[in-house]
PDB file of C-alpha atoms in Angstrom:
ATOM      1  CA  UNK A 184      32.136   7.431 134.796  1.00 80.00           C
ATOM      2  CA  UNK A 185      28.730   7.988 135.450  1.00 93.00           C
ATOM      3  CA  UNK A 186      27.288   4.506 136.536  1.00 96.00           C
ATOM      4  CA  UNK A 187      23.398   2.740 137.054  1.00 97.00           C
ATOM      5  CA  UNK A 188      23.040   3.118 140.327  1.00 97.00           C
ATOM      6  CA  UNK A 189      20.488  -0.225 141.736  1.00 96.00           C
ATOM      7  CA  UNK A 190      18.036  -0.751 144.690  1.00 96.00           C
ATOM      8  CA  UNK A 191      17.800  -0.898 147.860  1.00 95.00           C
ATOM      9  CA  UNK A 192      20.973   1.883 147.283  1.00 97.00           C
ATOM     10  CA  UNK A 193      19.811   4.906 150.206  1.00 97.00           C
ATOM     11  CA  UNK A 194      19.662   7.036 147.015  1.00 96.00           C
ATOM     12  CA  UNK A 195      16.791   6.177 145.178  1.00 97.00           C
ATOM     13  CA  UNK A 196      14.890   5.911 148.024  1.00 96.00           C
ATOM     14  CA  UNK A 197      15.026  10.402 148.376  1.00 96.00           C
ATOM     15  CA  UNK A 198      12.780  13.491 146.983  1.00 98.00           C
ATOM     16  CA  UNK A 199      15.241  15.118 144.825  1.00 98.00           C
ATOM     17  CA  UNK A 200      16.346  18.509 145.007  1.00 98.00           C
ATOM     18  CA  UNK A 201      15.386  21.006 142.191  1.00 97.00           C
ATOM     19  CA  UNK A 202      17.577  21.111 139.508  1.00 96.00           C
ATOM     20  CA  UNK A 203      18.571  25.227 138.166  1.00 95.00           C
ATOM     21  CA  UNK A 204      17.028  25.954 134.455  1.00 88.00           C
ATOM     22  CA  UNK A 205      19.386  26.732 131.561  1.00 89.00           C
ATOM     23  CA  UNK A 206      22.394  25.116 133.874  1.00 92.00           C
ATOM     24  CA  UNK A 207      24.502  24.697 131.510  1.00 91.00           C
ATOM     25  CA  UNK A 208      26.869  21.918 133.252  1.00 92.00           C
ATOM     26  CA  UNK A 209      23.246  20.102 133.219  1.00 94.00           C
ATOM     27  CA  UNK A 210      23.067  20.008 129.744  1.00 95.00           C
ATOM     28  CA  UNK A 211      26.403  17.586 129.897  1.00 95.00           C
ATOM     29  CA  UNK A 212      24.467  15.350 132.738  1.00 96.00           C
ATOM     30  CA  UNK A 213      22.303  15.407 129.964  1.00 97.00           C
ATOM     31  CA  UNK A 214      23.995  13.276 127.259  1.00 96.00           C
ATOM     32  CA  UNK A 215      25.903  10.372 129.933  1.00 97.00           C
ATOM     33  CA  UNK A 216      23.188   9.758 131.451  1.00 98.00           C
ATOM     34  CA  UNK A 217      21.401   9.555 127.973  1.00 97.00           C
ATOM     35  CA  UNK A 218      24.274   7.568 126.778  1.00 96.00           C
ATOM     36  CA  UNK A 219      23.702   4.743 129.233  1.00 97.00           C
ATOM     37  CA  UNK A 220      20.105   4.586 128.796  1.00 96.00           C
ATOM     38  CA  UNK A 221      20.038   3.794 125.496  1.00 95.00           C
ATOM     39  CA  UNK A 222      23.694   1.730 126.056  1.00 94.00           C
ATOM     40  CA  UNK A 223      21.669  -0.581 128.523  1.00 94.00           C
ATOM     41  CA  UNK A 224      18.684  -0.999 126.404  1.00 92.00           C
ATOM     42  CA  UNK A 225      16.448   1.664 128.469  1.00 94.00           C
ATOM     43  CA  UNK A 226      13.803   3.958 126.898  1.00 95.00           C
ATOM     44  CA  UNK A 227      13.827   6.215 130.576  1.00 97.00           C
ATOM     45  CA  UNK A 228      16.321   7.023 133.232  1.00 98.00           C
ATOM     46  CA  UNK A 229      15.921   9.640 136.309  1.00 98.00           C
ATOM     47  CA  UNK A 230      18.870  11.605 137.787  1.00 98.00           C
ATOM     48  CA  UNK A 231      18.849   9.286 140.644  1.00 98.00           C
ATOM     49  CA  UNK A 232      19.508   6.368 139.184  1.00 98.00           C
ATOM     50  CA  UNK A 233      23.197   7.680 138.536  1.00 98.00           C
ATOM     51  CA  UNK A 234      23.123   9.445 141.963  1.00 97.00           C
ATOM     52  CA  UNK A 235      22.358  12.636 141.590  1.00 97.00           C
ATOM     53  CA  UNK A 236      20.004  14.113 143.812  1.00 97.00           C
ATOM     54  CA  UNK A 237      18.707  15.870 141.211  1.00 98.00           C
ATOM     55  CA  UNK A 238      14.953  16.493 140.084  1.00 98.00           C
ATOM     56  CA  UNK A 239      15.827  15.267 135.495  1.00 98.00           C
ATOM     57  CA  UNK A 240      15.251  12.596 133.847  1.00 98.00           C
ATOM     58  CA  UNK A 241      15.324  11.590 130.260  1.00 98.00           C
ATOM     59  CA  UNK A 242      12.569   9.563 127.708  1.00 98.00           C
ATOM     60  CA  UNK A 243      12.902   8.161 124.564  1.00 96.00           C
ATOM     61  CA  UNK A 244      10.541   5.398 123.744  1.00 94.00           C
ATOM     62  CA  UNK A 245      10.527   5.444 120.182  1.00 89.00           C
ATOM     63  CA  UNK A 246      14.219   4.595 119.853  1.00 84.00           C
ATOM     64  CA  UNK A 247      14.469   0.848 117.655  1.00 76.00           C
ATOM     65  CA  UNK A 248      17.557  -0.768 120.182  1.00 75.00           C
ATOM     66  CA  UNK A 249      19.439  -0.977 117.172  1.00 78.00           C
ATOM     67  CA  UNK A 250      19.390   2.084 114.236  1.00 77.00           C
ATOM     68  CA  UNK A 251      21.103   5.944 116.418  1.00 77.00           C
ATOM     69  CA  UNK A 252      19.352   7.407 113.189  1.00 79.00           C
ATOM     70  CA  UNK A 253      16.243   6.880 115.408  1.00 80.00           C
ATOM     71  CA  UNK A 254      17.242   7.844 119.072  1.00 89.00           C
ATOM     72  CA  UNK A 255      15.189  11.298 120.274  1.00 92.00           C
ATOM     73  CA  UNK A 256      16.121  11.665 123.672  1.00 96.00           C
ATOM     74  CA  UNK A 257      13.381  14.207 125.329  1.00 97.00           C
ATOM     75  CA  UNK A 258      15.390  15.361 128.673  1.00 98.00           C
ATOM     76  CA  UNK A 259      13.209  16.972 131.125  1.00 98.00           C
ATOM     77  CA  UNK A 260      14.345  19.262 133.930  1.00 98.00           C
ATOM     78  CA  UNK A 261      12.231  20.272 137.144  1.00 98.00           C
ATOM     79  CA  UNK A 262       9.354  17.720 135.567  1.00 98.00           C
ATOM     80  CA  UNK A 263       5.272  18.134 137.516  1.00 98.00           C
ATOM     81  CA  UNK A 264       3.084  15.469 136.854  1.00 98.00           C
ATOM     82  CA  UNK A 265       0.171  18.125 135.276  1.00 98.00           C
ATOM     83  CA  UNK A 266      -2.689  15.517 134.181  1.00 98.00           C
ATOM     84  CA  UNK A 267      -3.296  12.100 135.224  1.00 98.00           C
ATOM     85  CA  UNK A 268      -6.351  10.837 133.209  1.00 98.00           C
ATOM     86  CA  UNK A 269      -7.961   7.625 131.975  1.00 97.00           C
ATOM     87  CA  UNK A 270      -8.833   4.220 134.307  1.00 97.00           C
ATOM     88  CA  UNK A 271      -5.499   2.780 136.060  1.00 97.00           C
ATOM     89  CA  UNK A 272      -4.234  -0.467 133.718  1.00 96.00           C
ATOM     90  CA  UNK A 273      -1.809  -2.234 135.163  1.00 96.00           C
ATOM     91  CA  UNK A 274       0.955  -3.574 132.805  1.00 96.00           C
ATOM     92  CA  UNK A 275       4.187  -5.419 132.895  1.00 95.00           C
ATOM     93  CA  UNK A 276       7.540  -2.324 133.555  1.00 95.00           C
ATOM     94  CA  UNK A 277      11.259  -3.051 134.448  1.00 96.00           C
ATOM     95  CA  UNK A 278      13.956  -0.660 135.226  1.00 97.00           C
ATOM     96  CA  UNK A 279      17.660  -0.491 135.017  1.00 97.00           C
ATOM     97  CA  UNK A 280      17.894   0.049 139.054  1.00 97.00           C
ATOM     98  CA  UNK A 281      16.332  -3.017 139.700  1.00 96.00           C
ATOM     99  CA  UNK A 282      17.564  -5.681 137.242  1.00 96.00           C
ATOM    100  CA  UNK A 283      16.579  -8.962 136.658  1.00 94.00           C
ATOM    101  CA  UNK A 284      13.117  -8.399 136.808  1.00 95.00           C
ATOM    102  CA  UNK A 285       9.230  -6.875 135.487  1.00 95.00           C
ATOM    103  CA  UNK A 286       6.528  -6.326 138.097  1.00 95.00           C
ATOM    104  CA  UNK A 287       2.892  -5.052 137.397  1.00 96.00           C
ATOM    105  CA  UNK A 288       2.254  -1.870 137.954  1.00 96.00           C
ATOM    106  CA  UNK A 289      -1.188   0.214 138.126  1.00 97.00           C
ATOM    107  CA  UNK A 290      -1.130   2.882 136.167  1.00 97.00           C
ATOM    108  CA  UNK A 291      -3.195   5.792 134.977  1.00 97.00           C
ATOM    109  CA  UNK A 292      -2.634   5.719 130.959  1.00 97.00           C
ATOM    110  CA  UNK A 293      -2.507   9.363 130.317  1.00 98.00           C
ATOM    111  CA  UNK A 294      -0.409  11.370 131.941  1.00 98.00           C
ATOM    112  CA  UNK A 295       0.664  15.501 130.969  1.00 98.00           C
ATOM    113  CA  UNK A 296       3.791  16.841 133.094  1.00 98.00           C
ATOM    114  CA  UNK A 297       5.326  20.054 131.828  1.00 98.00           C
ATOM    115  CA  UNK A 298       9.384  20.618 133.002  1.00 98.00           C
ATOM    116  CA  UNK A 299      12.109  22.407 131.845  1.00 98.00           C
ATOM    117  CA  UNK A 300      14.472  21.143 128.414  1.00 97.00           C
ATOM    118  CA  UNK A 301      18.448  21.630 128.895  1.00 96.00           C
ATOM    119  CA  UNK A 302      18.209  25.889 127.634  1.00 95.00           C
ATOM    120  CA  UNK A 303      15.667  26.602 130.472  1.00 96.00           C
ATOM    121  CA  UNK A 304      12.394  27.435 128.225  1.00 96.00           C
ATOM    122  CA  UNK A 305       8.959  26.182 129.473  1.00 97.00           C
ATOM    123  CA  UNK A 306       7.462  22.481 127.881  1.00 98.00           C
ATOM    124  CA  UNK A 307       5.178  20.737 127.852  1.00 98.00           C
ATOM    125  CA  UNK A 308       4.999  16.753 127.329  1.00 98.00           C
ATOM    126  CA  UNK A 309       1.573  14.418 126.940  1.00 97.00           C
ATOM    127  CA  UNK A 310       1.726  10.889 126.444  1.00 95.00           C
ATOM    128  CA  UNK A 311      -0.607   7.835 126.740  1.00 96.00           C
ATOM    129  CA  UNK A 312       1.055   4.109 126.599  1.00 94.00           C
ATOM    130  CA  UNK A 313       4.626   3.499 126.933  1.00 95.00           C
ATOM    131  CA  UNK A 314       5.052   7.138 127.185  1.00 97.00           C
ATOM    132  CA  UNK A 315       2.140   7.953 129.849  1.00 97.00           C
ATOM    133  CA  UNK A 316       3.774   5.107 131.857  1.00 97.00           C
ATOM    134  CA  UNK A 317       8.049   6.076 131.141  1.00 98.00           C
ATOM    135  CA  UNK A 318       6.270   9.411 132.210  1.00 98.00           C
ATOM    136  CA  UNK A 319       5.312   8.855 135.540  1.00 98.00           C
ATOM    137  CA  UNK A 320       8.121   6.230 136.312  1.00 98.00           C
ATOM    138  CA  UNK A 321      10.700   7.783 136.077  1.00 98.00           C
ATOM    139  CA  UNK A 322       8.730  10.566 137.834  1.00 98.00           C
ATOM    140  CA  UNK A 323       7.782   8.586 140.617  1.00 98.00           C
ATOM    141  CA  UNK A 324      12.656   7.836 140.918  1.00 98.00           C
ATOM    142  CA  UNK A 325      12.253  11.662 141.279  1.00 98.00           C
ATOM    143  CA  UNK A 326       9.920  10.880 144.431  1.00 98.00           C
ATOM    144  CA  UNK A 327      11.632   7.622 145.970  1.00 98.00           C
ATOM    145  CA  UNK A 328      10.049   5.794 144.317  1.00 97.00           C
ATOM    146  CA  UNK A 329      11.564   2.531 143.082  1.00 95.00           C
ATOM    147  CA  UNK A 330       9.905  -0.355 141.602  1.00 95.00           C
ATOM    148  CA  UNK A 331       9.225  -2.279 144.532  1.00 95.00           C
ATOM    149  CA  UNK A 332       6.780   1.486 145.796  1.00 94.00           C
ATOM    150  CA  UNK A 333       4.925   1.504 142.570  1.00 94.00           C
ATOM    151  CA  UNK A 334       4.387  -2.345 142.278  1.00 93.00           C
ATOM    152  CA  UNK A 335       1.025  -3.845 143.060  1.00 91.00           C
ATOM    153  CA  UNK A 336       0.826  -4.729 147.630  1.00 90.00           C
ATOM    154  CA  UNK A 337      -0.134  -7.650 146.117  1.00 90.00           C
ATOM    155  CA  UNK A 338       2.845  -8.909 145.027  1.00 93.00           C
ATOM    156  CA  UNK A 339       5.616  -6.682 146.210  1.00 94.00           C
ATOM    157  CA  UNK A 340       7.178 -10.038 148.209  1.00 94.00           C
ATOM    158  CA  UNK A 341       7.001 -11.865 145.216  1.00 94.00           C
ATOM    159  CA  UNK A 342       9.186  -9.117 143.870  1.00 94.00           C
ATOM    160  CA  UNK A 343      11.859  -8.400 146.232  1.00 95.00           C
ATOM    161  CA  UNK A 344      12.410 -12.255 146.527  1.00 94.00           C
ATOM    162  CA  UNK A 345      12.426 -12.330 142.758  1.00 94.00           C
ATOM    163  CA  UNK A 346      15.169  -9.593 142.369  1.00 95.00           C
ATOM    164  CA  UNK A 347      16.625 -10.522 145.099  1.00 94.00           C
ATOM    165  CA  UNK A 348      17.372 -13.974 142.763  1.00 93.00           C
ATOM    166  CA  UNK A 349      18.180 -12.138 139.807  1.00 93.00           C
ATOM    167  CA  UNK A 350      21.456 -10.349 142.128  1.00 93.00           C
ATOM    168  CA  UNK A 351      22.351 -13.649 142.679  1.00 92.00           C
ATOM    169  CA  UNK A 352      21.800 -15.335 138.769  1.00 90.00           C
ATOM    170  CA  UNK A 353      24.438 -11.827 137.929  1.00 91.00           C
ATOM    171  CA  UNK A 354      21.752  -9.850 136.241  1.00 91.00           C
ATOM    172  CA  UNK A 355      22.282  -6.920 135.260  1.00 90.00           C
ATOM    173  CA  UNK A 356      20.128  -3.562 134.152  1.00 90.00           C
ATOM    174  CA  UNK A 357      18.512  -4.055 130.939  1.00 85.00           C
ATOM    175  CA  UNK A 358      17.701  -7.483 131.725  1.00 84.00           C
ATOM    176  CA  UNK A 359      14.091  -8.817 132.519  1.00 79.00           C
ATOM    177  CA  UNK A 360      14.721 -12.225 132.316  1.00 78.00           C
ATOM    178  CA  UNK A 361      11.938 -13.099 135.945  1.00 74.00           C
ATOM    179  CA  UNK A 362       8.889 -11.771 135.534  1.00 82.00           C
ATOM    180  CA  UNK A 363       7.029 -11.630 139.507  1.00 83.00           C
ATOM    181  CA  UNK A 364       3.287 -12.328 138.858  1.00 81.00           C
TER     182      UNK A 364
END
């Protein structure tokens, strides 16, 4: 059974290996990842977050959290950031692998990413706002970067301390009760 891997598990610090576009085994894995993402109220999940050293992510920033008919997951195999644009913006981010906290992260507001779908066809996706931020966050996971490496440096120590506190209080993936400032 697939479960969310939590920091500081070393797999989260690993640079992931490329997948074979069109590999049919990815379909089952991707659907399990999406199910896990939705059941934990996430808007994105990367393969290392479920213990897999593979360059694959699932994103759905439009799901309303309740109505199943609004689910529209995007499966990205071997995603590559092609362009980041706009003046970087600091905003709060949470992560299924770092439950209980959200931290300020500085990111470009726009991202353009090339990727393969589950059938092996090549695509590009671009987005700003939450989609742009989510694309960057999930691809960070594929490159071994966690929320703690991505947060603004001034709050990293506070974020680690808050995460330790959240874990002691029993935080589960999807919880974001402590906002680090």
